[in-house]
Amino acid sequence: MPQIRPLPTELQKIAIDELGEVPNRIADDLSDLKEWIQQHPHLKACIEDQFLVQFLRGSKYSLEKAKEKLNNFYTLSTKYPYLRSTDDVDDPIFRKLHRTGCLCLLPIPLNGNGPRIILEQINFGPQDFTTIEICKYIWTMAEITLLNDPYACIQGLVFVMDCSKSTLQHLPLVTPKILIDFVMFCEKALPLRIKKVFVLNCPPFIQTLLNIGLSCTSEKLRSRIHICEGYNVEKFEKFFPKKYLPQNFGGENSSIEHICQEFEKVIDEYREYFQRNADCGVDESLRLDEDNIQNSEFGVGGSFRKINVD
């Protein structure tokens, strides 16, 4: 019997209808994916059912796509330290960054049972954290989400990004290369579907960065991103009724501070998970010839277009 959390009834129906999930076949699907992992000595992957089932769901139960996404996940996160999760959620810097409220999973999914809404903001000083500290925090939160959040796993994610406190002094934290890798990791390796992205209060220099990052993504993803120069609560309410937004954004929900404080309890639940899987990744010296794909910036199956950025 697979060790996965049962889905709420309405989400299970969506998983069946839209993702191709067959509940009584999940055990066999997971077994096939685990067997493939064992056959590839270069890949040391987490084989916990709750982790692996999301790669199947995120690939609409195409085993080949799930393999590719899983391989991408570990190959990229091994090669680039800013694409890795932390191994210690009790690290003081990690907790300090979380308590800024820079990334907040809002408690009510869109429309009650739709995508999980994630509010992001750059609300810390340009010298407060390093690029790697920020990125590792983001990917740790993403990994917790794919393990813990059934609405994100089945219905996907909607991002609301507030850039009102972003300054030119923050620019050194994100180079064009890091941004491109970051966006491509979201599209090619993260088994969570991005449904919409709303960028609020977007200054010109942020728009330039976004254009660089999105230049290598699919038209499908680009069409889901909406950039707004300002923020009008009444206009935005057409997309997000106030009951979903925190008080800090003119909404009727609790405050960002309270939401993040409550989510620390969820982070605590995954302390041992990150310790157990701290050494997951790839060893390129053990990669089989059939897996050595050439002409790829990322070394993963030709799934990425090579882009040169000065």
Short mmCIF file of N, CA, C and O in Angstrom, two decimals, residues 15 18-21 25 29 33 51-73 152-154 186-193 220:
data_model
loop_
_atom_site.label_atom_id
_atom_site.label_comp_id
_atom_site.label_asym_id
_atom_site.label_seq_id
_atom_site.Cartn_x
_atom_site.Cartn_y
_atom_site.Cartn_z
N ALA A 15 -7.87 14.79 -9.81
CA ALA A 15 -6.67 14.02 -10.13
C ALA A 15 -6.99 12.92 -11.14
O ALA A 15 -6.20 12.63 -12.04
N GLU A 18 -8.29 14.95 -14.63
CA GLU A 18 -7.36 15.85 -15.31
C GLU A 18 -5.92 15.36 -15.35
O GLU A 18 -5.17 15.70 -16.27
N LEU A 19 -5.54 14.55 -14.38
CA LEU A 19 -4.14 14.09 -14.33
C LEU A 19 -3.99 12.63 -14.74
O LEU A 19 -2.86 12.15 -14.87
N GLY A 20 -5.09 11.94 -14.92
CA GLY A 20 -5.01 10.54 -15.32
C GLY A 20 -4.67 9.60 -14.19
O GLY A 20 -4.17 8.49 -14.42
N GLU A 21 -4.94 10.02 -12.96
CA GLU A 21 -4.60 9.17 -11.81
C GLU A 21 -5.60 8.03 -11.69
O GLU A 21 -6.82 8.24 -11.76
N ARG A 25 -3.87 1.88 -9.16
CA ARG A 25 -2.66 1.58 -9.93
C ARG A 25 -1.45 2.38 -9.44
O ARG A 25 -0.35 2.22 -9.97
N ASP A 29 2.62 2.15 -10.37
CA ASP A 29 3.32 3.28 -10.99
C ASP A 29 4.54 3.68 -10.16
O ASP A 29 5.62 3.96 -10.71
N LEU A 33 8.67 3.51 -11.14
CA LEU A 33 9.58 4.66 -11.01
C LEU A 33 10.75 4.32 -10.10
O LEU A 33 11.90 4.67 -10.39
N PHE A 51 6.88 11.80 -1.97
CA PHE A 51 7.72 12.61 -2.86
C PHE A 51 7.56 12.17 -4.30
O PHE A 51 7.30 12.99 -5.19
N LEU A 52 7.67 10.87 -4.55
CA LEU A 52 7.66 10.38 -5.93
C LEU A 52 6.29 10.50 -6.60
O LEU A 52 6.21 10.73 -7.80
N VAL A 53 5.22 10.38 -5.82
CA VAL A 53 3.90 10.44 -6.46
C VAL A 53 3.66 11.81 -7.09
O VAL A 53 2.94 11.91 -8.09
N GLN A 54 4.30 12.85 -6.55
CA GLN A 54 4.08 14.16 -7.14
C GLN A 54 4.76 14.29 -8.50
O GLN A 54 4.30 15.05 -9.35
N PHE A 55 5.84 13.55 -8.73
CA PHE A 55 6.46 13.56 -10.05
C PHE A 55 5.55 12.85 -11.07
O PHE A 55 5.52 13.23 -12.24
N LEU A 56 4.81 11.86 -10.62
CA LEU A 56 3.83 11.22 -11.50
C LEU A 56 2.66 12.15 -11.76
O LEU A 56 2.24 12.33 -12.90
N ARG A 57 2.15 12.77 -10.71
CA ARG A 57 1.03 13.70 -10.88
C ARG A 57 1.45 14.91 -11.71
O ARG A 57 0.70 15.38 -12.57
N GLY A 58 2.66 15.41 -11.45
CA GLY A 58 3.14 16.57 -12.19
C GLY A 58 3.44 16.27 -13.65
O GLY A 58 3.64 17.20 -14.45
N SER A 59 3.49 15.00 -14.01
CA SER A 59 3.71 14.57 -15.40
C SER A 59 2.48 13.92 -15.99
O SER A 59 2.56 13.26 -17.03
N LYS A 60 1.34 14.08 -15.31
CA LYS A 60 0.07 13.47 -15.73
C LYS A 60 0.22 11.98 -16.00
O LYS A 60 -0.31 11.43 -16.97
N TYR A 61 0.99 11.35 -15.13
CA TYR A 61 1.21 9.91 -15.13
C TYR A 61 1.88 9.38 -16.38
O TYR A 61 1.76 8.19 -16.70
N SER A 62 2.61 10.24 -17.06
CA SER A 62 3.52 9.75 -18.10
C SER A 62 4.81 9.35 -17.39
O SER A 62 5.52 10.21 -16.85
N LEU A 63 5.11 8.06 -17.39
CA LEU A 63 6.30 7.59 -16.67
C LEU A 63 7.56 8.19 -17.26
O LEU A 63 8.48 8.55 -16.52
N GLU A 64 7.63 8.32 -18.58
CA GLU A 64 8.83 8.88 -19.20
C GLU A 64 9.03 10.34 -18.79
O GLU A 64 10.15 10.77 -18.52
N LYS A 65 7.96 11.11 -18.75
CA LYS A 65 8.07 12.50 -18.33
C LYS A 65 8.44 12.61 -16.85
O LYS A 65 9.20 13.50 -16.45
N ALA A 66 7.91 11.70 -16.04
CA ALA A 66 8.24 11.70 -14.62
C ALA A 66 9.72 11.40 -14.41
O ALA A 66 10.39 12.03 -13.58
N LYS A 67 10.25 10.43 -15.18
CA LYS A 67 11.68 10.11 -15.10
C LYS A 67 12.53 11.32 -15.48
O LYS A 67 13.51 11.66 -14.82
N GLU A 68 12.15 11.98 -16.58
CA GLU A 68 12.90 13.13 -17.06
C GLU A 68 12.88 14.26 -16.03
O GLU A 68 13.91 14.87 -15.73
N LYS A 69 11.71 14.51 -15.47
CA LYS A 69 11.58 15.60 -14.49
C LYS A 69 12.38 15.28 -13.23
O LYS A 69 13.04 16.16 -12.66
N LEU A 70 12.34 14.04 -12.79
CA LEU A 70 13.09 13.64 -11.60
C LEU A 70 14.59 13.74 -11.84
O LEU A 70 15.36 14.22 -10.98
N ASN A 71 15.03 13.30 -13.02
CA ASN A 71 16.44 13.40 -13.38
C ASN A 71 16.87 14.87 -13.43
O ASN A 71 17.93 15.26 -12.94
N ASN A 72 16.04 15.71 -14.04
CA ASN A 72 16.32 17.14 -14.09
C ASN A 72 16.42 17.74 -12.69
O ASN A 72 17.30 18.56 -12.39
N PHE A 73 15.49 17.32 -11.83
CA PHE A 73 15.42 17.85 -10.47
C PHE A 73 16.74 17.66 -9.74
O PHE A 73 17.29 18.60 -9.15
N ALA A 152 -1.91 22.42 -3.95
CA ALA A 152 -0.80 22.76 -4.85
C ALA A 152 -0.46 21.57 -5.75
O ALA A 152 -0.18 21.75 -6.94
N CYS A 153 -0.49 20.37 -5.19
CA CYS A 153 -0.09 19.19 -5.95
C CYS A 153 -1.06 18.84 -7.07
O CYS A 153 -0.63 18.37 -8.13
N ILE A 154 -2.33 19.06 -6.86
CA ILE A 154 -3.33 18.69 -7.85
C ILE A 154 -3.75 19.89 -8.70
O ILE A 154 -3.87 19.79 -9.93
N CYS A 186 11.89 25.65 -12.66
CA CYS A 186 10.44 25.64 -12.40
C CYS A 186 9.70 24.89 -13.50
O CYS A 186 8.80 24.09 -13.22
N GLU A 187 10.08 25.13 -14.73
CA GLU A 187 9.34 24.56 -15.87
C GLU A 187 9.71 23.11 -16.15
O GLU A 187 8.85 22.31 -16.50
N LYS A 188 10.98 22.75 -15.97
CA LYS A 188 11.45 21.45 -16.42
C LYS A 188 11.73 20.44 -15.30
O LYS A 188 11.87 19.25 -15.58
N ALA A 189 11.80 20.90 -14.05
CA ALA A 189 12.19 19.99 -12.98
C ALA A 189 11.22 19.97 -11.80
O ALA A 189 11.09 18.96 -11.13
N LEU A 190 10.56 21.07 -11.55
CA LEU A 190 9.65 21.13 -10.39
C LEU A 190 8.31 20.52 -10.77
O LEU A 190 7.65 21.00 -11.71
N PRO A 191 7.85 19.48 -10.05
CA PRO A 191 6.60 18.81 -10.44
C PRO A 191 5.36 19.48 -9.88
O PRO A 191 4.44 18.83 -9.40
N LEU A 192 5.34 20.80 -9.92
CA LEU A 192 4.18 21.58 -9.53
C LEU A 192 3.82 22.51 -10.68
O LEU A 192 4.70 23.18 -11.23
N ARG A 193 2.55 22.56 -11.06
CA ARG A 193 2.14 23.35 -12.20
C ARG A 193 1.90 24.80 -11.81
O ARG A 193 1.23 25.09 -10.83
N LYS A 220 3.55 28.79 -23.47
CA LYS A 220 2.49 28.44 -22.52
C LYS A 220 2.73 29.10 -21.17
O LYS A 220 1.81 29.68 -20.58
#
